Amino acid sequence: EPEVTQTPSHQVTQMGQEVILRCVPISNHLYFYWYRQILGQKVEFLVSFYNNEISEKSEIFDDQFSVERPDGSNFTLKIRSTKLEDSAMYFCASSGGLPRAKNIQYFGAGTRLSVL
Amino acid sequence: ESVGLHLPTLSVQEGDNSIINCAYSNSASDYFIWYKQESGKGPQFIIDIRSNMDKRQGQRVTVLLNKTVKHLSLQIAATQPGDSAVYFCAETPISSGSARQLTFGSGTQLTVLP
């Protein structure tokens, strides 16, 4: 069964460092997303991406964040200068092109980001 | 606007039916999804329902939508130990174009007792 793959599973970084979280969405999907989940809290939307541009972004997704689809398979989230409060589980999701398929988002297993 | 759940935890005996509830406040919500999240994993799609439907059934799961009171529920038949997880409802307005965000509720921890 196709799945969304995220690497690494756990990333430890020092405050102020740049991190890149990587995702390989399901191959025939057209819509891509990043969410985060702080321990014990709700899953929160960060950004959605379609046709090589950002569709929507939340207020969490400030100038420190950026997304890129550098090739036909990868989808990345970059945090330029990490803060302690960026520590969370980051989930990548993707959805297909047909009307119902577009709304069903499939999630990866997540990358746990720990900022020290 | 937010999506919320009635109970943070629910314990059921193995073999019993489970009902997990969710309230939403956004009148523009068109589409609802239930996700299951096991410890250390990402949310896993269970079942979805559009706002023009009242009920949808899957394998051992049924989602009911009451638009009048902005409430939906997830029913799990013959609950099994593998059903133990956190269950989230999520909503989104259906769009014809761009990718739309999901708004998640805070989750209900379902524990299946032997």
PDB file of C-alpha atoms in Angstrom:
ATOM      1  CA  GLU A   1       0.000   0.000   0.000  1.00  0.00           C
ATOM      2  CA  PRO A   2       1.413   3.427  -0.933  1.00  0.00           C
ATOM      3  CA  GLU A   3       2.477   5.552   1.995  1.00  0.00           C
ATOM      4  CA  VAL A   4       3.968   8.916   2.855  1.00  0.00           C
ATOM      5  CA  THR A   5       7.575   8.571   3.970  1.00  0.00           C
ATOM      6  CA  GLN A   6       9.313  11.031   6.264  1.00  0.00           C
ATOM      7  CA  THR A   7      12.978  11.334   7.192  1.00  0.00           C
ATOM      8  CA  PRO A   8      14.551  11.520   9.645  1.00  0.00           C
ATOM      9  CA  SER A   9      12.303  10.003  12.285  1.00  0.00           C
ATOM     10  CA  HIS A  10      14.018  12.081  14.967  1.00  0.00           C
ATOM     11  CA  GLN A  11      16.046  15.260  14.544  1.00  0.00           C
ATOM     12  CA  VAL A  12      17.931  16.910  17.376  1.00  0.00           C
ATOM     13  CA  THR A  13      19.269  20.408  16.808  1.00  0.00           C
ATOM     14  CA  GLN A  14      20.626  23.376  18.670  1.00  0.00           C
ATOM     15  CA  MET A  15      18.563  26.545  18.973  1.00  0.00           C
ATOM     16  CA  GLY A  16      19.302  28.885  16.067  1.00  0.00           C
ATOM     17  CA  GLN A  17      20.309  26.113  13.672  1.00  0.00           C
ATOM     18  CA  GLU A  18      18.602  25.385  10.375  1.00  0.00           C
ATOM     19  CA  VAL A  19      16.792  22.103   9.876  1.00  0.00           C
ATOM     20  CA  ILE A  20      15.285  20.483   6.817  1.00  0.00           C
ATOM     21  CA  LEU A  21      12.586  17.885   7.228  1.00  0.00           C
ATOM     22  CA  ARG A  22      12.029  15.625   4.272  1.00  0.00           C
ATOM     23  CA  CYS A  23       8.967  13.895   2.927  1.00  0.00           C
ATOM     24  CA  VAL A  24       8.203  11.654  -0.016  1.00  0.00           C
ATOM     25  CA  PRO A  25       4.454  11.946  -0.689  1.00  0.00           C
ATOM     26  CA  ILE A  26       2.377   9.230  -2.315  1.00  0.00           C
ATOM     27  CA  SER A  27       3.493   9.161  -5.942  1.00  0.00           C
ATOM     28  CA  ASN A  28       0.352  10.206  -7.822  1.00  0.00           C
ATOM     29  CA  HIS A  29      -0.788  12.798  -5.292  1.00  0.00           C
ATOM     30  CA  LEU A  30      -0.959  16.453  -6.195  1.00  0.00           C
ATOM     31  CA  TYR A  31      -1.550  18.220  -2.887  1.00  0.00           C
ATOM     32  CA  PHE A  32       0.989  18.375  -0.100  1.00  0.00           C
ATOM     33  CA  TYR A  33       0.812  19.542   3.491  1.00  0.00           C
ATOM     34  CA  TRP A  34       2.811  20.040   6.651  1.00  0.00           C
ATOM     35  CA  TYR A  35       1.277  19.842  10.118  1.00  0.00           C
ATOM     36  CA  ARG A  36       2.813  19.823  13.545  1.00  0.00           C
ATOM     37  CA  GLN A  37       1.788  18.376  16.867  1.00  0.00           C
ATOM     38  CA  ILE A  38       3.257  19.623  20.108  1.00  0.00           C
ATOM     39  CA  LEU A  39       3.306  16.829  22.672  1.00  0.00           C
ATOM     40  CA  GLY A  40      -0.174  16.205  24.058  1.00  0.00           C
ATOM     41  CA  GLN A  41      -1.829  18.816  21.862  1.00  0.00           C
ATOM     42  CA  LYS A  42      -3.877  18.967  18.686  1.00  0.00           C
ATOM     43  CA  VAL A  43      -2.483  18.471  15.237  1.00  0.00           C
ATOM     44  CA  GLU A  44      -2.031  21.971  13.779  1.00  0.00           C
ATOM     45  CA  PHE A  45      -1.938  22.962  10.138  1.00  0.00           C
ATOM     46  CA  LEU A  46       1.171  24.733   8.892  1.00  0.00           C
ATOM     47  CA  VAL A  47       1.032  24.950   5.104  1.00  0.00           C
ATOM     48  CA  SER A  48      -0.456  23.421   1.983  1.00  0.00           C
ATOM     49  CA  PHE A  49       1.187  23.246  -1.425  1.00  0.00           C
ATOM     50  CA  TYR A  50      -0.186  22.673  -4.901  1.00  0.00           C
ATOM     51  CA  ASN A  51       1.089  23.262  -8.402  1.00  0.00           C
ATOM     52  CA  ASN A  52       4.482  24.343  -7.093  1.00  0.00           C
ATOM     53  CA  GLU A  53       3.206  27.078  -4.873  1.00  0.00           C
ATOM     54  CA  ILE A  54       1.795  27.583  -1.391  1.00  0.00           C
ATOM     55  CA  SER A  55      -2.010  27.343  -1.305  1.00  0.00           C
ATOM     56  CA  GLU A  56      -2.631  28.197   2.324  1.00  0.00           C
ATOM     57  CA  LYS A  57      -0.518  28.842   5.380  1.00  0.00           C
ATOM     58  CA  SER A  58      -1.296  29.331   9.031  1.00  0.00           C
ATOM     59  CA  GLU A  59      -0.016  32.086  11.273  1.00  0.00           C
ATOM     60  CA  ILE A  60       2.460  29.582  12.677  1.00  0.00           C
ATOM     61  CA  PHE A  61       4.140  29.442   9.265  1.00  0.00           C
ATOM     62  CA  ASP A  62       6.127  32.659   9.526  1.00  0.00           C
ATOM     63  CA  ASP A  63       9.228  33.830   7.669  1.00  0.00           C
ATOM     64  CA  GLN A  64      11.351  31.234   9.468  1.00  0.00           C
ATOM     65  CA  PHE A  65       9.554  28.468   7.593  1.00  0.00           C
ATOM     66  CA  SER A  66       9.714  27.564   3.933  1.00  0.00           C
ATOM     67  CA  VAL A  67       8.642  24.639   1.796  1.00  0.00           C
ATOM     68  CA  GLU A  68      10.007  23.303  -1.433  1.00  0.00           C
ATOM     69  CA  ARG A  69       9.413  20.539  -3.899  1.00  0.00           C
ATOM     70  CA  PRO A  70      12.928  20.303  -5.315  1.00  0.00           C
ATOM     71  CA  ASP A  71      12.208  17.391  -7.637  1.00  0.00           C
ATOM     72  CA  GLY A  72       9.316  15.181  -8.638  1.00  0.00           C
ATOM     73  CA  SER A  73       9.274  13.154  -5.465  1.00  0.00           C
ATOM     74  CA  ASN A  74      10.454  15.111  -2.415  1.00  0.00           C
ATOM     75  CA  PHE A  75       8.656  17.754  -0.381  1.00  0.00           C
ATOM     76  CA  THR A  76      10.679  19.582   2.268  1.00  0.00           C
ATOM     77  CA  LEU A  77      10.042  21.843   5.222  1.00  0.00           C
ATOM     78  CA  LYS A  78      12.890  24.150   6.247  1.00  0.00           C
ATOM     79  CA  ILE A  79      13.108  26.006   9.507  1.00  0.00           C
ATOM     80  CA  ARG A  80      15.829  28.642   9.182  1.00  0.00           C
ATOM     81  CA  SER A  81      16.603  29.415  12.786  1.00  0.00           C
ATOM     82  CA  THR A  82      15.020  26.985  15.187  1.00  0.00           C
ATOM     83  CA  LYS A  83      13.532  28.070  18.498  1.00  0.00           C
ATOM     84  CA  LEU A  84      12.809  25.987  21.568  1.00  0.00           C
ATOM     85  CA  GLU A  85       9.085  26.256  20.840  1.00  0.00           C
ATOM     86  CA  ASP A  86       9.590  24.599  17.449  1.00  0.00           C
ATOM     87  CA  SER A  87      10.057  21.294  19.269  1.00  0.00           C
ATOM     88  CA  ALA A  88       7.186  19.118  18.066  1.00  0.00           C
ATOM     89  CA  MET A  89       6.271  16.206  15.839  1.00  0.00           C
ATOM     90  CA  TYR A  90       6.058  17.355  12.237  1.00  0.00           C
ATOM     91  CA  PHE A  91       3.770  15.460   9.898  1.00  0.00           C
ATOM     92  CA  CYS A  92       3.779  15.544   6.145  1.00  0.00           C
ATOM     93  CA  ALA A  93       0.569  14.643   4.322  1.00  0.00           C
ATOM     94  CA  SER A  94      -0.529  14.316   0.734  1.00  0.00           C
ATOM     95  CA  SER A  95      -3.805  13.944  -1.118  1.00  0.00           C
ATOM     96  CA  GLY A  96      -4.871  13.017  -4.633  1.00  0.00           C
ATOM     97  CA  GLY A  97      -6.278  14.961  -7.557  1.00  0.00           C
ATOM     98  CA  LEU A  98      -9.878  13.761  -7.773  1.00  0.00           C
ATOM     99  CA  PRO A  99     -12.595  15.619  -5.795  1.00  0.00           C
ATOM    100  CA  ARG A 100     -13.007  13.143  -2.954  1.00  0.00           C
ATOM    101  CA  ALA A 101      -9.400  12.026  -3.088  1.00  0.00           C
ATOM    102  CA  LYS A 102      -8.243  15.617  -2.742  1.00  0.00           C
ATOM    103  CA  ASN A 103      -9.851  15.917   0.657  1.00  0.00           C
ATOM    104  CA  ILE A 104      -8.524  12.673   2.132  1.00  0.00           C
ATOM    105  CA  GLN A 105      -5.078  13.494   3.419  1.00  0.00           C
ATOM    106  CA  TYR A 106      -2.696  10.641   4.123  1.00  0.00           C
ATOM    107  CA  PHE A 107      -0.090  11.234   6.760  1.00  0.00           C
ATOM    108  CA  GLY A 108       3.451  10.077   7.252  1.00  0.00           C
ATOM    109  CA  ALA A 109       4.770   8.725  10.541  1.00  0.00           C
ATOM    110  CA  GLY A 110       6.279  12.103  11.414  1.00  0.00           C
ATOM    111  CA  THR A 111       9.638  13.612  12.321  1.00  0.00           C
ATOM    112  CA  ARG A 112      10.172  14.395  15.957  1.00  0.00           C
ATOM    113  CA  LEU A 113      12.126  17.657  16.162  1.00  0.00           C
ATOM    114  CA  SER A 114      13.892  18.384  19.426  1.00  0.00           C
ATOM    115  CA  VAL A 115      15.428  21.848  19.778  1.00  0.00           C
ATOM    116  CA  LEU A 116      17.963  22.146  22.601  1.00  0.00           C
TER     117      LEU A 116
ATOM    118  CA  GLU B   1     -13.712  28.414  14.588  1.00  0.00           C
ATOM    119  CA  SER B   2     -12.766  25.150  16.176  1.00  0.00           C
ATOM    120  CA  VAL B   3     -13.529  21.487  16.248  1.00  0.00           C
ATOM    121  CA  GLY B   4     -13.841  19.921  19.662  1.00  0.00           C
ATOM    122  CA  LEU B   5     -14.523  16.596  21.298  1.00  0.00           C
ATOM    123  CA  HIS B   6     -16.790  15.816  24.194  1.00  0.00           C
ATOM    124  CA  LEU B   7     -14.579  13.448  26.175  1.00  0.00           C
ATOM    125  CA  PRO B   8     -10.824  13.178  26.379  1.00  0.00           C
ATOM    126  CA  THR B   9     -10.845   9.462  27.337  1.00  0.00           C
ATOM    127  CA  LEU B  10     -13.097   6.490  26.724  1.00  0.00           C
ATOM    128  CA  SER B  11     -12.690   2.954  28.057  1.00  0.00           C
ATOM    129  CA  VAL B  12     -14.705   0.056  26.643  1.00  0.00           C
ATOM    130  CA  GLN B  13     -14.713  -3.684  27.089  1.00  0.00           C
ATOM    131  CA  GLU B  14     -13.416  -5.766  24.219  1.00  0.00           C
ATOM    132  CA  GLY B  15     -16.318  -6.765  22.026  1.00  0.00           C
ATOM    133  CA  ASP B  16     -18.517  -3.844  23.022  1.00  0.00           C
ATOM    134  CA  ASN B  17     -19.407  -1.000  20.687  1.00  0.00           C
ATOM    135  CA  SER B  18     -17.644   2.356  21.063  1.00  0.00           C
ATOM    136  CA  ILE B  19     -19.077   5.775  20.344  1.00  0.00           C
ATOM    137  CA  ILE B  20     -16.773   8.769  20.046  1.00  0.00           C
ATOM    138  CA  ASN B  21     -18.347  12.195  19.715  1.00  0.00           C
ATOM    139  CA  CYS B  22     -17.241  15.436  18.134  1.00  0.00           C
ATOM    140  CA  ALA B  23     -18.756  18.914  17.979  1.00  0.00           C
ATOM    141  CA  TYR B  24     -17.875  21.510  15.418  1.00  0.00           C
ATOM    142  CA  SER B  25     -18.671  25.192  15.243  1.00  0.00           C
ATOM    143  CA  ASN B  26     -17.851  26.208  11.686  1.00  0.00           C
ATOM    144  CA  SER B  27     -21.076  26.391   9.695  1.00  0.00           C
ATOM    145  CA  ALA B  28     -19.022  26.408   6.514  1.00  0.00           C
ATOM    146  CA  SER B  29     -17.642  22.945   7.239  1.00  0.00           C
ATOM    147  CA  ASP B  30     -18.408  20.707   4.286  1.00  0.00           C
ATOM    148  CA  TYR B  31     -16.367  17.673   4.880  1.00  0.00           C
ATOM    149  CA  PHE B  32     -15.401  15.678   7.935  1.00  0.00           C
ATOM    150  CA  ILE B  33     -12.828  12.985   8.479  1.00  0.00           C
ATOM    151  CA  TRP B  34     -12.088  10.677  11.376  1.00  0.00           C
ATOM    152  CA  TYR B  35      -8.476   9.773  11.973  1.00  0.00           C
ATOM    153  CA  LYS B  36      -6.910   7.242  14.304  1.00  0.00           C
ATOM    154  CA  GLN B  37      -3.498   7.901  15.798  1.00  0.00           C
ATOM    155  CA  GLU B  38      -1.532   5.161  17.502  1.00  0.00           C
ATOM    156  CA  SER B  39       1.365   6.009  19.751  1.00  0.00           C
ATOM    157  CA  GLY B  40       4.375   7.220  17.764  1.00  0.00           C
ATOM    158  CA  LYS B  41       2.561   7.162  14.429  1.00  0.00           C
ATOM    159  CA  GLY B  42       0.882   9.634  12.147  1.00  0.00           C
ATOM    160  CA  PRO B  43      -2.900  10.050  11.857  1.00  0.00           C
ATOM    161  CA  GLN B  44      -4.460   7.214   9.884  1.00  0.00           C
ATOM    162  CA  PHE B  45      -7.592   7.801   7.796  1.00  0.00           C
ATOM    163  CA  ILE B  46     -10.634   5.875   9.013  1.00  0.00           C
ATOM    164  CA  ILE B  47     -13.732   7.265   7.333  1.00  0.00           C
ATOM    165  CA  ASP B  48     -15.072  10.490   5.863  1.00  0.00           C
ATOM    166  CA  ILE B  49     -18.460  12.093   5.338  1.00  0.00           C
ATOM    167  CA  ARG B  50     -19.699  15.054   3.352  1.00  0.00           C
ATOM    168  CA  SER B  51     -22.164  17.553   4.749  1.00  0.00           C
ATOM    169  CA  ASN B  52     -24.890  16.383   2.330  1.00  0.00           C
ATOM    170  CA  MET B  53     -24.930  12.990   4.076  1.00  0.00           C
ATOM    171  CA  ASP B  54     -26.225  11.911   7.492  1.00  0.00           C
ATOM    172  CA  LYS B  55     -24.537   8.556   7.763  1.00  0.00           C
ATOM    173  CA  ARG B  56     -21.738   6.603   6.204  1.00  0.00           C
ATOM    174  CA  GLN B  57     -20.617   3.083   6.951  1.00  0.00           C
ATOM    175  CA  GLY B  58     -17.294   1.392   6.580  1.00  0.00           C
ATOM    176  CA  GLN B  59     -15.838  -1.817   7.854  1.00  0.00           C
ATOM    177  CA  ARG B  60     -16.899  -1.974  11.543  1.00  0.00           C
ATOM    178  CA  VAL B  61     -17.163   1.843  11.629  1.00  0.00           C
ATOM    179  CA  THR B  62     -20.064   4.205  11.090  1.00  0.00           C
ATOM    180  CA  VAL B  63     -19.987   7.987  11.079  1.00  0.00           C
ATOM    181  CA  LEU B  64     -23.135   9.957  11.849  1.00  0.00           C
ATOM    182  CA  LEU B  65     -23.510  13.643  11.077  1.00  0.00           C
ATOM    183  CA  ASN B  66     -26.141  15.901  12.619  1.00  0.00           C
ATOM    184  CA  LYS B  67     -25.863  19.262  10.936  1.00  0.00           C
ATOM    185  CA  THR B  68     -28.653  20.778  12.998  1.00  0.00           C
ATOM    186  CA  VAL B  69     -26.613  20.582  16.198  1.00  0.00           C
ATOM    187  CA  LYS B  70     -23.197  20.503  14.480  1.00  0.00           C
ATOM    188  CA  HIS B  71     -22.288  17.115  15.867  1.00  0.00           C
ATOM    189  CA  LEU B  72     -20.709  14.000  14.470  1.00  0.00           C
ATOM    190  CA  SER B  73     -19.938  10.665  15.977  1.00  0.00           C
ATOM    191  CA  LEU B  74     -17.807   7.652  15.193  1.00  0.00           C
ATOM    192  CA  GLN B  75     -19.209   4.275  16.092  1.00  0.00           C
ATOM    193  CA  ILE B  76     -16.887   1.278  16.231  1.00  0.00           C
ATOM    194  CA  ALA B  77     -18.580  -2.106  16.323  1.00  0.00           C
ATOM    195  CA  ALA B  78     -17.159  -5.013  18.323  1.00  0.00           C
ATOM    196  CA  THR B  79     -14.200  -3.020  19.596  1.00  0.00           C
ATOM    197  CA  GLN B  80     -10.893  -4.866  19.519  1.00  0.00           C
ATOM    198  CA  PRO B  81      -7.594  -4.284  21.369  1.00  0.00           C
ATOM    199  CA  GLY B  82      -6.093  -2.954  18.125  1.00  0.00           C
ATOM    200  CA  ASP B  83      -8.644  -0.141  18.213  1.00  0.00           C
ATOM    201  CA  SER B  84      -6.927   1.408  21.234  1.00  0.00           C
ATOM    202  CA  ALA B  85      -5.645   4.785  20.019  1.00  0.00           C
ATOM    203  CA  VAL B  86      -6.428   8.480  19.977  1.00  0.00           C
ATOM    204  CA  TYR B  87      -9.272   9.362  17.635  1.00  0.00           C
ATOM    205  CA  PHE B  88      -9.495  12.779  16.013  1.00  0.00           C
ATOM    206  CA  CYS B  89     -12.246  14.359  14.022  1.00  0.00           C
ATOM    207  CA  ALA B  90     -11.147  16.899  11.439  1.00  0.00           C
ATOM    208  CA  GLU B  91     -13.033  19.223   9.185  1.00  0.00           C
ATOM    209  CA  THR B  92     -12.417  21.212   6.058  1.00  0.00           C
ATOM    210  CA  PRO B  93     -14.480  23.275   3.691  1.00  0.00           C
ATOM    211  CA  ILE B  94     -14.631  21.583   0.317  1.00  0.00           C
ATOM    212  CA  SER B  95     -12.869  23.605  -2.319  1.00  0.00           C
ATOM    213  CA  SER B  96     -12.731  23.211  -6.035  1.00  0.00           C
ATOM    214  CA  GLY B  97      -9.212  24.498  -6.346  1.00  0.00           C
ATOM    215  CA  SER B  98      -6.444  24.798  -3.873  1.00  0.00           C
ATOM    216  CA  ALA B  99      -5.372  22.396  -1.182  1.00  0.00           C
ATOM    217  CA  ARG B 100      -7.331  23.110   1.979  1.00  0.00           C
ATOM    218  CA  GLN B 101      -6.228  22.697   5.542  1.00  0.00           C
ATOM    219  CA  LEU B 102      -7.736  20.244   7.952  1.00  0.00           C
ATOM    220  CA  THR B 103      -8.765  21.588  11.353  1.00  0.00           C
ATOM    221  CA  PHE B 104      -8.331  18.894  13.961  1.00  0.00           C
ATOM    222  CA  GLY B 105     -10.141  18.391  17.234  1.00  0.00           C
ATOM    223  CA  SER B 106      -8.256  17.663  20.439  1.00  0.00           C
ATOM    224  CA  GLY B 107      -8.710  13.896  20.327  1.00  0.00           C
ATOM    225  CA  THR B 108     -10.290  11.126  22.408  1.00  0.00           C
ATOM    226  CA  GLN B 109      -8.115   8.378  23.852  1.00  0.00           C
ATOM    227  CA  LEU B 110      -9.908   5.061  23.397  1.00  0.00           C
ATOM    228  CA  THR B 111      -8.752   2.236  25.656  1.00  0.00           C
ATOM    229  CA  VAL B 112     -10.054  -1.274  25.041  1.00  0.00           C
ATOM    230  CA  LEU B 113     -10.155  -3.363  28.202  1.00  0.00           C
ATOM    231  CA  PRO B 114      -9.694  -7.164  28.042  1.00  0.00           C
TER     232      PRO B 114
END
